[in-house]
XYZ file of C-alpha atoms in Angstrom:
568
model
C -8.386 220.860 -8.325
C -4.910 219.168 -8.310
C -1.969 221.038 -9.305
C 0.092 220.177 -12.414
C 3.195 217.763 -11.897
C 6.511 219.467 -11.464
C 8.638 219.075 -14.902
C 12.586 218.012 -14.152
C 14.427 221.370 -15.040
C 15.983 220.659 -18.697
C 19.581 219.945 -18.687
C 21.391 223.462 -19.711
C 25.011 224.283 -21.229
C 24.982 227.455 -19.190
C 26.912 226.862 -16.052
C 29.195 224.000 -18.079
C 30.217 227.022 -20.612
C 30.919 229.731 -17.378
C 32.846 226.946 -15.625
C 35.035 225.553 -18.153
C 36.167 229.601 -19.070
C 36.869 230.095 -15.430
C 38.890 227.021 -15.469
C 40.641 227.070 -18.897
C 41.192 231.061 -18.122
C 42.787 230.117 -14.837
C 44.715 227.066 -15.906
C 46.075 229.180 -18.920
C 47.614 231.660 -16.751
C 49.063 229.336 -14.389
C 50.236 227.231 -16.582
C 53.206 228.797 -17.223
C 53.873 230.306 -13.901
C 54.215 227.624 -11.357
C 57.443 226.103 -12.953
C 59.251 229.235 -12.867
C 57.838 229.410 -9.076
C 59.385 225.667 -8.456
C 62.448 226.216 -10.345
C 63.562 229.481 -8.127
C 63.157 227.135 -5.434
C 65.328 224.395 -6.857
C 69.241 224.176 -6.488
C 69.273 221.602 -9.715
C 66.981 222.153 -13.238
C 63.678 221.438 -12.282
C 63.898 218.177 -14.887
C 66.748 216.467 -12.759
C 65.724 213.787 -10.512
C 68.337 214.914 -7.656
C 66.375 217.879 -7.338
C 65.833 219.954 -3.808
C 64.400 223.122 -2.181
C 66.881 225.747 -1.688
C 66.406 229.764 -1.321
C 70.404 229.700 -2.278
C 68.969 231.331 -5.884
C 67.684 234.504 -4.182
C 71.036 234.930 -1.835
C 72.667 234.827 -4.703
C 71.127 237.167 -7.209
C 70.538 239.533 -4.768
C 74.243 239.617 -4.166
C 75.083 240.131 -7.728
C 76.429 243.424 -8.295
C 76.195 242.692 -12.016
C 71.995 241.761 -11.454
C 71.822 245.284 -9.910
C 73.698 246.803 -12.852
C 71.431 245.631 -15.004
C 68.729 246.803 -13.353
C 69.297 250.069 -12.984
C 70.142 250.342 -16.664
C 66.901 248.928 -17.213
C 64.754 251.016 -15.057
C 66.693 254.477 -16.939
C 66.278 252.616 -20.646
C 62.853 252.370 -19.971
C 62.020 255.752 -18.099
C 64.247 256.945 -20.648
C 61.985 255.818 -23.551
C 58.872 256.618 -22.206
C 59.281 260.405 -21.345
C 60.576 260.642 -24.765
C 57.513 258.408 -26.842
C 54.846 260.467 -24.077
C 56.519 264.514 -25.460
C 56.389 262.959 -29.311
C 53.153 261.037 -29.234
C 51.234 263.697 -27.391
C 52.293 266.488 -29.157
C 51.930 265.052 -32.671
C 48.684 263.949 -31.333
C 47.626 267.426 -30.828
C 49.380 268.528 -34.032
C 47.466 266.723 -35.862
C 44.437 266.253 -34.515
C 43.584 269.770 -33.275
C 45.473 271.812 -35.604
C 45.291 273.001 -39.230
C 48.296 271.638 -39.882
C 48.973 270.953 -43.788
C 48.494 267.148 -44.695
C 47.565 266.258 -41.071
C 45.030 263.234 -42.567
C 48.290 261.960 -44.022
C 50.230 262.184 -41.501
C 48.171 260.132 -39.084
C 48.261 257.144 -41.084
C 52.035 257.469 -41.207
C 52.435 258.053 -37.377
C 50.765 254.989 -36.515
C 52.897 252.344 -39.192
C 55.524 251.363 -36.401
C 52.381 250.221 -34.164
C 51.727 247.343 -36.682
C 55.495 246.677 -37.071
C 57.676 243.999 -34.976
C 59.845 245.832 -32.835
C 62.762 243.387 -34.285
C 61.813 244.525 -37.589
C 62.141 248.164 -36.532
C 65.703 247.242 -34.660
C 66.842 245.780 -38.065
C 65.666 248.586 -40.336
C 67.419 251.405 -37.847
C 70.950 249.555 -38.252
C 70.657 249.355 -41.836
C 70.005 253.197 -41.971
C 71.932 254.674 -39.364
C 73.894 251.893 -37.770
C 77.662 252.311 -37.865
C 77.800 250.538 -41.178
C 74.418 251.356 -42.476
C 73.466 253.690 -45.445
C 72.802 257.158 -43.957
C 75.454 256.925 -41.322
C 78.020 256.043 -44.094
C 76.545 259.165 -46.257
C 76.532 261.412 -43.502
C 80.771 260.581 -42.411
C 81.131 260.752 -46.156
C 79.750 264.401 -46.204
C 82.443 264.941 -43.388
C 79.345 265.410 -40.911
C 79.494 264.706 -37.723
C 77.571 260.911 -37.113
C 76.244 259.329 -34.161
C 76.079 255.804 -31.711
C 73.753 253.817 -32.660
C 74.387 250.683 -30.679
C 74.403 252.877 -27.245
C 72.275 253.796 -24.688
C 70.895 256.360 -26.493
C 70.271 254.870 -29.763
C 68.249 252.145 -27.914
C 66.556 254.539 -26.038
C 66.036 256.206 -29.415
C 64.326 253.747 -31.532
C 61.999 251.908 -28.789
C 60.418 255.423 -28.445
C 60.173 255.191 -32.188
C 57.893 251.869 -31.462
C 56.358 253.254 -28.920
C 54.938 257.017 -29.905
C 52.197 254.901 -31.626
C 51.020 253.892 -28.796
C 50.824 257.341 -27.081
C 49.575 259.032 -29.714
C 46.515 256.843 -30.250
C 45.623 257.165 -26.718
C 45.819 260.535 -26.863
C 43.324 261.015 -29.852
C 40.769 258.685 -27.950
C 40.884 260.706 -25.423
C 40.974 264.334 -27.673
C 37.855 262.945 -29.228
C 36.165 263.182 -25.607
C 37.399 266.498 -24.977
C 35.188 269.392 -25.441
C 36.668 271.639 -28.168
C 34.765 274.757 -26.700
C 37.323 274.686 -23.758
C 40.059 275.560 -26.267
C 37.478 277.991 -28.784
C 36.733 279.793 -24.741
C 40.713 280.125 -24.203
C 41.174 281.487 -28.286
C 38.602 284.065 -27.161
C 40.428 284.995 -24.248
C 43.384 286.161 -26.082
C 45.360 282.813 -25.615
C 48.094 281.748 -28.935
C 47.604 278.682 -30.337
C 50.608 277.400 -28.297
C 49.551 278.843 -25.170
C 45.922 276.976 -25.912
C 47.561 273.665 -26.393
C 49.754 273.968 -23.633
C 47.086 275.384 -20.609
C 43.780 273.815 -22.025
C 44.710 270.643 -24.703
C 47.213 269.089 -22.412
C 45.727 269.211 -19.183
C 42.616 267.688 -20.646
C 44.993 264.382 -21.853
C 46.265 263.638 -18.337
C 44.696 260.658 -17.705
C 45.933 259.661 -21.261
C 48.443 260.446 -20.730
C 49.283 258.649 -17.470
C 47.748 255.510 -18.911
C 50.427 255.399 -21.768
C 53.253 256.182 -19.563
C 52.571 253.154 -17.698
C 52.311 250.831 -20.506
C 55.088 252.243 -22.101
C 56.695 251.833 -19.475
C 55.463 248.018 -18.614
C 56.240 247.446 -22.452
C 60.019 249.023 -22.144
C 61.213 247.341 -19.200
C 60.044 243.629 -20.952
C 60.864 244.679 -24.493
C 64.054 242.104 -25.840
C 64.502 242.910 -29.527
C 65.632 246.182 -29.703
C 68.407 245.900 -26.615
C 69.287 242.569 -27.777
C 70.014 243.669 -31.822
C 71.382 247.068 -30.669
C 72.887 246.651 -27.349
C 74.266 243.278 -26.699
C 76.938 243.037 -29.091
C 78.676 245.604 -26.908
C 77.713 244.580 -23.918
C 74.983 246.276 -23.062
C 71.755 244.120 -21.022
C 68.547 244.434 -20.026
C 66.528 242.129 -17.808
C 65.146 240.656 -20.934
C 68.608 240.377 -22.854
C 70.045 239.196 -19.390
C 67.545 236.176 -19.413
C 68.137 235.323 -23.013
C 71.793 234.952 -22.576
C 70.707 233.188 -19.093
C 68.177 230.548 -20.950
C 69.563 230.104 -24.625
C 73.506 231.674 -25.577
C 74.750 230.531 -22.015
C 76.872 227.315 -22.284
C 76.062 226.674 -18.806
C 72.615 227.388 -17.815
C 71.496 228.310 -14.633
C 67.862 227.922 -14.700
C 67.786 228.853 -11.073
C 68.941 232.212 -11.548
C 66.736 232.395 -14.954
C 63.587 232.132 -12.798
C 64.484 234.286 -9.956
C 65.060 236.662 -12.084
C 61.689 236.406 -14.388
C 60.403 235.999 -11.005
C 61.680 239.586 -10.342
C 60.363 240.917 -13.909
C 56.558 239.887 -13.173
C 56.324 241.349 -9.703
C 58.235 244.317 -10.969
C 55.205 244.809 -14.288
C 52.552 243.621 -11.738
C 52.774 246.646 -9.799
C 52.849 248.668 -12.595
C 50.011 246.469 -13.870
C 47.787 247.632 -11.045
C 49.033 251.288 -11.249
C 47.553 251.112 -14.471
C 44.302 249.311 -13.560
C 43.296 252.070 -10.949
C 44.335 254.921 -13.379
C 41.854 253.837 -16.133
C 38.972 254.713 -13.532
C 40.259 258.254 -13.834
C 39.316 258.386 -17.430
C 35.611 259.613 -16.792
C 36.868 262.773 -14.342
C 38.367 264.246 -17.716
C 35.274 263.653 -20.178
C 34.093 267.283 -21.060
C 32.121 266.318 -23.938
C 28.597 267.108 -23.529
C 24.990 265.632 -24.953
C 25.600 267.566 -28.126
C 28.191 266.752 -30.299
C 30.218 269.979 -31.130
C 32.586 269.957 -34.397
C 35.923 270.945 -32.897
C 37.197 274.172 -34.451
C 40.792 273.710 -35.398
C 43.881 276.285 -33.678
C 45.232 277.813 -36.604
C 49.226 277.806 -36.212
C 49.185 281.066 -38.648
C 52.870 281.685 -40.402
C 54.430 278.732 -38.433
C 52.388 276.056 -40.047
C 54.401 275.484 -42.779
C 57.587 275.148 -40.706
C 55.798 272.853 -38.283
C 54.419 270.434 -40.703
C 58.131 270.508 -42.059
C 59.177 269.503 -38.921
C 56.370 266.656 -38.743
C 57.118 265.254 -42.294
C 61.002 265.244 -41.096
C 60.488 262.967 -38.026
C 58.054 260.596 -40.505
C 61.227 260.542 -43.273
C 63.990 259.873 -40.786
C 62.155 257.775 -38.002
C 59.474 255.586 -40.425
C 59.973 256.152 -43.929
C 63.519 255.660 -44.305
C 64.876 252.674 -42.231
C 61.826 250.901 -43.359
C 62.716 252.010 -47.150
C 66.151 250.646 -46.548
C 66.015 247.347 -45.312
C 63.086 246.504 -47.966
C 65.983 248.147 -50.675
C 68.388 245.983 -48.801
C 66.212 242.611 -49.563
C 66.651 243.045 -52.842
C 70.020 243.882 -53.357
C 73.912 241.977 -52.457
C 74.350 245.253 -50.332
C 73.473 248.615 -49.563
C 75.469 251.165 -50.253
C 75.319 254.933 -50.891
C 78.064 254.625 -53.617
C 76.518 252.095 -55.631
C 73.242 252.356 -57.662
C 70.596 249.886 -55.717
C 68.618 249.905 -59.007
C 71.759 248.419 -61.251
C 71.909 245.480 -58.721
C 68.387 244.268 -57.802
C 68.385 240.993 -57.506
C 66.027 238.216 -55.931
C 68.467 235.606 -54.512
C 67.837 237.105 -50.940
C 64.241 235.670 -51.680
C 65.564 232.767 -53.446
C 67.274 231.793 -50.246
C 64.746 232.177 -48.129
C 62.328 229.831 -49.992
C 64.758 227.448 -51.093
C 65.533 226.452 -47.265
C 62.914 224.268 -46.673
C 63.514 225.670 -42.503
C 63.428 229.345 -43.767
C 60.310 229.028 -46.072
C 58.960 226.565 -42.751
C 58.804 229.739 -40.596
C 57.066 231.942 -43.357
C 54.303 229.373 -43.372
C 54.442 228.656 -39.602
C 53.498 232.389 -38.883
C 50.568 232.699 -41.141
C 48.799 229.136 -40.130
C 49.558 230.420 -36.371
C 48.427 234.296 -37.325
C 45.287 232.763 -39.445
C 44.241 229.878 -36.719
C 45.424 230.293 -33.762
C 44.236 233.834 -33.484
C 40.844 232.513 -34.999
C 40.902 230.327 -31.698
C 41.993 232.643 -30.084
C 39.281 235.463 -30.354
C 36.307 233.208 -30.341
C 37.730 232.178 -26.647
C 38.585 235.674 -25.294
C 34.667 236.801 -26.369
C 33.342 233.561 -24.027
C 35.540 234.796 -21.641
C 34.404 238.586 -21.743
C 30.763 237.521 -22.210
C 31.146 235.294 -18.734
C 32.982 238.245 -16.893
C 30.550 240.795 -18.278
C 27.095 239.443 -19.379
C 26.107 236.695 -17.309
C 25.371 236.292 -13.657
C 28.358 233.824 -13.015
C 30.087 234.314 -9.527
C 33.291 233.611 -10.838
C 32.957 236.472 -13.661
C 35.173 238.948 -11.200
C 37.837 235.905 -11.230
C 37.552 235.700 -15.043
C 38.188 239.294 -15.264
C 41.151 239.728 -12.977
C 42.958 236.455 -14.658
C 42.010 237.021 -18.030
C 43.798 240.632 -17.504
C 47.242 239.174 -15.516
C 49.048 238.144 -19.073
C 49.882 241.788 -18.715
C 52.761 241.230 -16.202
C 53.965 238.249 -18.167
C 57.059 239.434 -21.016
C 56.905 237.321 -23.608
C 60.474 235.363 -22.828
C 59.294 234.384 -19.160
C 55.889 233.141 -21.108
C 58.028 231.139 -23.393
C 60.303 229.975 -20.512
C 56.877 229.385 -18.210
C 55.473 227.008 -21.048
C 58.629 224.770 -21.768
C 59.151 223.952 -18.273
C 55.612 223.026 -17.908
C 55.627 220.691 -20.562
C 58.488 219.070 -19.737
C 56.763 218.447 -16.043
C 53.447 217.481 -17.028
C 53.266 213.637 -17.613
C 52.022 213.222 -21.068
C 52.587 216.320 -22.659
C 55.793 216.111 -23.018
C 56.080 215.592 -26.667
C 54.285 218.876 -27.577
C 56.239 221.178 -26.327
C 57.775 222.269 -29.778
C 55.023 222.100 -31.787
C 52.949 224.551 -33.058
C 50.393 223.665 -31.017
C 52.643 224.717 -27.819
C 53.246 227.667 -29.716
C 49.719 229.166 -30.314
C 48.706 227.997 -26.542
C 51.417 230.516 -25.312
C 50.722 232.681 -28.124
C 47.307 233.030 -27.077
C 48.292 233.484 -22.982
C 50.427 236.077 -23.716
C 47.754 238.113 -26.218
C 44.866 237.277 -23.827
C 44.971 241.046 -22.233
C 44.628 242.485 -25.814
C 41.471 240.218 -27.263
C 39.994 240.782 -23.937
C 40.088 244.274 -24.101
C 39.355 244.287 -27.603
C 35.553 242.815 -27.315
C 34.883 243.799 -23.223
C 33.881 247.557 -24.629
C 31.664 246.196 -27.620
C 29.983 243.998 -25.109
C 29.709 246.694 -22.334
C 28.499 248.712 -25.051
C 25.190 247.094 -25.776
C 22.270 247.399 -23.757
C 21.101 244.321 -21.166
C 17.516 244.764 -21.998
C 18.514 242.490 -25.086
C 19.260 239.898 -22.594
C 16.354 240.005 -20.732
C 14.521 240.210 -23.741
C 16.149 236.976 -24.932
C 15.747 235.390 -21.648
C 11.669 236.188 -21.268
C 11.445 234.607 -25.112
C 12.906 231.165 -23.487
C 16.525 231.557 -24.767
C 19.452 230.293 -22.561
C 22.244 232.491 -21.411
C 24.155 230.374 -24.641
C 20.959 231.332 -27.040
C 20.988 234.583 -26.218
C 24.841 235.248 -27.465
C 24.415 233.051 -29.937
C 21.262 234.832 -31.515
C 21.741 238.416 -30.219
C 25.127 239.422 -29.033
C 27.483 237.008 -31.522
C 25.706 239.311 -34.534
C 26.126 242.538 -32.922
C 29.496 242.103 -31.930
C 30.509 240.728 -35.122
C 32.862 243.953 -36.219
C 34.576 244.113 -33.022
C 35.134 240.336 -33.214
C 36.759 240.920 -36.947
C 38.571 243.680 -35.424
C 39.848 241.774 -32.444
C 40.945 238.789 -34.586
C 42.714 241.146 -37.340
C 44.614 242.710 -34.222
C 45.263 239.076 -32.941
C 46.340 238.049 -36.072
C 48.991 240.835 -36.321
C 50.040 240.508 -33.321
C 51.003 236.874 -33.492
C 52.720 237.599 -36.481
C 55.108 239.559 -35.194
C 55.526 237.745 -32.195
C 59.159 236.093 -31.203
C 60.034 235.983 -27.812
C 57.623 233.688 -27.001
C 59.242 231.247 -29.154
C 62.807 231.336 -28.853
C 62.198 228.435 -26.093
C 59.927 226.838 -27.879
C 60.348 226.323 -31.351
C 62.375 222.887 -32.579
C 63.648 222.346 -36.462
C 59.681 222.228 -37.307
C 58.357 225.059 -35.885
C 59.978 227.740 -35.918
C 58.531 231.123 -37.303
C 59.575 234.349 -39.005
C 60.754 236.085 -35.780
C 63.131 233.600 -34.347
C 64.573 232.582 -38.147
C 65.389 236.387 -38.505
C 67.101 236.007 -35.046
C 69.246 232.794 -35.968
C 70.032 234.788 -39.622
C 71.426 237.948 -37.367
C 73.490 236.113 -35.085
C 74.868 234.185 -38.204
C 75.657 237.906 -39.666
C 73.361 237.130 -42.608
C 72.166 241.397 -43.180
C 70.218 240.548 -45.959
C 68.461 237.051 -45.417
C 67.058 239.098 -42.586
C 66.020 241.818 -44.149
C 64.183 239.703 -47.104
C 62.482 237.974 -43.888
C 61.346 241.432 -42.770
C 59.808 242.655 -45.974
C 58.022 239.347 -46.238
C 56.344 240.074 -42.678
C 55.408 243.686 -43.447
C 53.957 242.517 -46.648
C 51.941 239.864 -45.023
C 51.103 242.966 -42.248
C 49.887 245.151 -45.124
C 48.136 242.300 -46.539
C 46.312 241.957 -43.722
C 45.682 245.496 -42.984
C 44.190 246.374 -46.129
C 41.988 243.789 -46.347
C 40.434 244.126 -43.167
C 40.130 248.028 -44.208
C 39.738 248.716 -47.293
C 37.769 245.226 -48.403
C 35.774 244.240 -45.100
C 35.530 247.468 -43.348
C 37.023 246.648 -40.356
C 38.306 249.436 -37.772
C 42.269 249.236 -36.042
C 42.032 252.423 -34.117
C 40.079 255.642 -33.843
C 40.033 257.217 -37.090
């Protein structure tokens, strides 16, 4: 009896698919980095030919009292902001979600409107409500009131909690939704008040959401650039962020050497935090009370102080969200805002007219949805390869893929920007795209990396292996199994994922501001050039035209396709 011939192994896409994530994962990441690495070490710009190593950029930012300065300012701004979006977020979080407070449903989809708005958008809509010229501040001092600082400390500190409760408060319901609502029926029964319940049982139960936020807040705060650049630089206040800006693009004289020392500074800086944050998420599972059985939670009943409490709620909502947005759409369609004059008697549409009949202004409108609509497209379908090789296959780079596909974290988005121009002006050959849109959705798509990764990883870790194996005992490759299993299951999250992608590069500007030329620029960086040029209402036609394309986008991923943004 003679045994069959051995067949040659067919040729399979597998391992070419695994390797080419690890590598394009990798290569994405560093892309950007090693120039800023090079230049720190580099007396001259990194582009001169007369170049040579030198540590004389670290001697002499570390010996900048004004570098320190900054620093410190930074570190309390951003502290600052985070204890203050942490108290707000959690407790309207538990207001709202474990409480009969009145109009609660309402209310949550109000809370969460600044999480889907630029941060520059939200700067701009706060000074035309309560900056020193804007329309409530110039009620208020006409009331003979007493009025406030907008373009302070404070006022900065102020409104990037305002962008940031969001945040907090949607981790906190996530992590509500696992707690068992007995715990707080047990501590009713006891004789505890509502307050007493919230405070003793509700809270404690939120730590580790509570932790997790504070750190990205906190990550978030210390790279944030809009809000300290619109409110604080004008008089003189900087953050690391605002420092590099006026380092890299207002500066006359550039000094790229102290520009990377100092993003440099920034990355190690959010890396640690990064990690902090890593090793708190495996704390999440100590604090899950819910059991096998699903239990209806049974809402704390505030009694008489309901009313006055959802008062209070609706308040913050008018002032903080309703308002400033309100005024700078008001102020797109008027010359100017004014409490003395009747907005309806002078609505106009030249502000729109302006925009659109720039052929650079209406350029950066259609930039940012062909970047929002493709890119992100690209975008998602590479971060799901990326969390199917870290998570479902058998790859021994997966752990690699992981770690680097999760680093854009410590990147802000100007040191991203910065990263990706100097590259392309070292790379032989690549020169020429550099400030093209194509350059521009690359780093749009480092930078947002973290969040499509993290959007998809759960879906995936989600659903059961035995489909794989299943797959692989019919014959399928590792490539025919996602194809024909997982792609189908995981379509909603990848919808998801893409509509958050999509948003997200929409609102996205510091990335840009060092690379975007006459022909690409986009929405974010025009509305910068339009500020600095003191153009109040060009700007704030540019910012309804964003939220509109936002709410576009929201409500027909919502309403029409079904998709899910957040918990509820």
């Amino acid at each position: 009896m003679t045994s069959a011939p051995l067949t040659k192994p067919r040729f399979s896409w597998d391992r070419v698919v695994q390797w080419s994530m690890v590598v394009l994962t990798i290569t994405l990441v560093v892309f950007p980095a090693w120039p800023i690495v090079y230049q720190s070490f580099l007396a001259k710009p990194l582009y001169d030919q007369g170049r040579n190593f030198t540590f004389s950029n670290y001697t002499k930012m570390l010996a900048n009292e004004k570098f320190w300065h900054i620093l410190g300012y930074t570190a309390a701004f951003a502290i600052a902001a985070t204890i203050l979006a942490l108290a707000i977020g959690i407790l309207l979080a538990v207001l709202i979600n474990r409480t009969d407070l009145p109009l609660r449903k309402f209310y949550f989809n109000l809370v969460t409107i600044p999480y889907y708005v630029s941060p520059l958008v939200l700067a701009f809509a706060w000074m035309e409500m309560y900056g020193p010229q804007g329309f409530g501040t110039i009620l208020v001092r006409a009331l003979k009131l007493p009025t406030w600082q907008l373009y302070s400390f404070w006022g900065i500190v102020v409104v990037s909690a305002m962008y940031y409760i969001p945040n907090t408060f949607l981790y906190a319901t996530s992590s509500l939704a696992l707690a068992d609502p007995q715990l707080e029926s047990a501590a009713r029964i006891g004789g505890a008040t509502p307050f007493q319940t919230i405070l003793r049982v509700t809270v404690p139960l939120l730590r580790p959401a509570i932790l997790y936020s504070a750190l990205l807040t906190l990550v978030s705060a210390l790279e944030l650039l809009s809000i300290p650049l619109v409110l604080g630089n004008g008089v003189g206040i900087d953050t690391l962020s605002t420092y590099i800006y006026v380092l890299g693009v207002v500066g006359v004289s550039k000094d790229y050497g102290a520009i990377a020392v100092v993003a440099i500074f920034v990355v190690l800086l959010v890396t640690v935090l990064v990690y902090l944050q890593g090793k708190l998420t495996t704390l999440e599972r100590r604090f899950v009370t819910l059991g096998g059985k699903a239990t209806r939670p049974k809402l704390l009943e505030l009694g008489k102080m309901k009313g006055v409490v959802s008062f209070i709620v609706g308040l913050y909502i008018l002032l903080g969200i309703i308002l400033p947005l309100a005024s700078i759409v008001l102020e797109s369609f008027v010359p100017f805002l004014s409490p003395f004059a009747n907005p309806l008697k002078m609505l106009t549409f030249e502000n729109y007219q302006g925009i659109f009949s720039s052929p650079a202004y209406r350029q950066s409108v259609t930039n940012s949805i062909y970047i929002s609509i493709f890119a992100a497209g690209i975008g998602i379908l590479f971060m799901a390869l990326v969390s199917l090789t870290a998570y479902r296959s058998t790859f021994k780079g997966r752990g690699v893929v992981k770690y680097m596909a999760l680093y854009p974290r410590a990147f802000p988005g100007i040191i991203v920007g910065i990263g990706f121009l100097w590259a392309f002006l070292l790379v032989p050959g690549i020169g020429s795209l550099r400030n093209t849109l194509i350059a521009m959705s690359i780093a749009f798509i480092m930078r947002y990396l973290p969040l499509g990764f993290s959007a998809v990883s759960p879906a995936i870790m989600q659903i059961s292996d035995e489909l794989d194996r299943a797959g692989r005992v019919g014959g399928a490759t590792w490539l025919g199994t996602i194809r024909h299993i997982l792609l189908p299951i995981l379509r909603p999250a990848l919808l998801s994922g893409y509509i958050i992608l999509a948003i997200s590069f929409l609102k996205e500007y510091a990335v840009a501001l060092f690379l975007f030329s006459e022909g690409s620029r986009v929405i974010g960086t025009t509305m910068i050039e339009l500020w600095k040029q003191g153009g109040a209402e060009p700007v704030a036609a540019l910012s309804t035209i964003q939220m509109a394309i936002t709410a576009f986008l929201i409500f027909g991923s919502t309403r029409l396709l079904g998709v899910k943004l957040h918990g509820k």
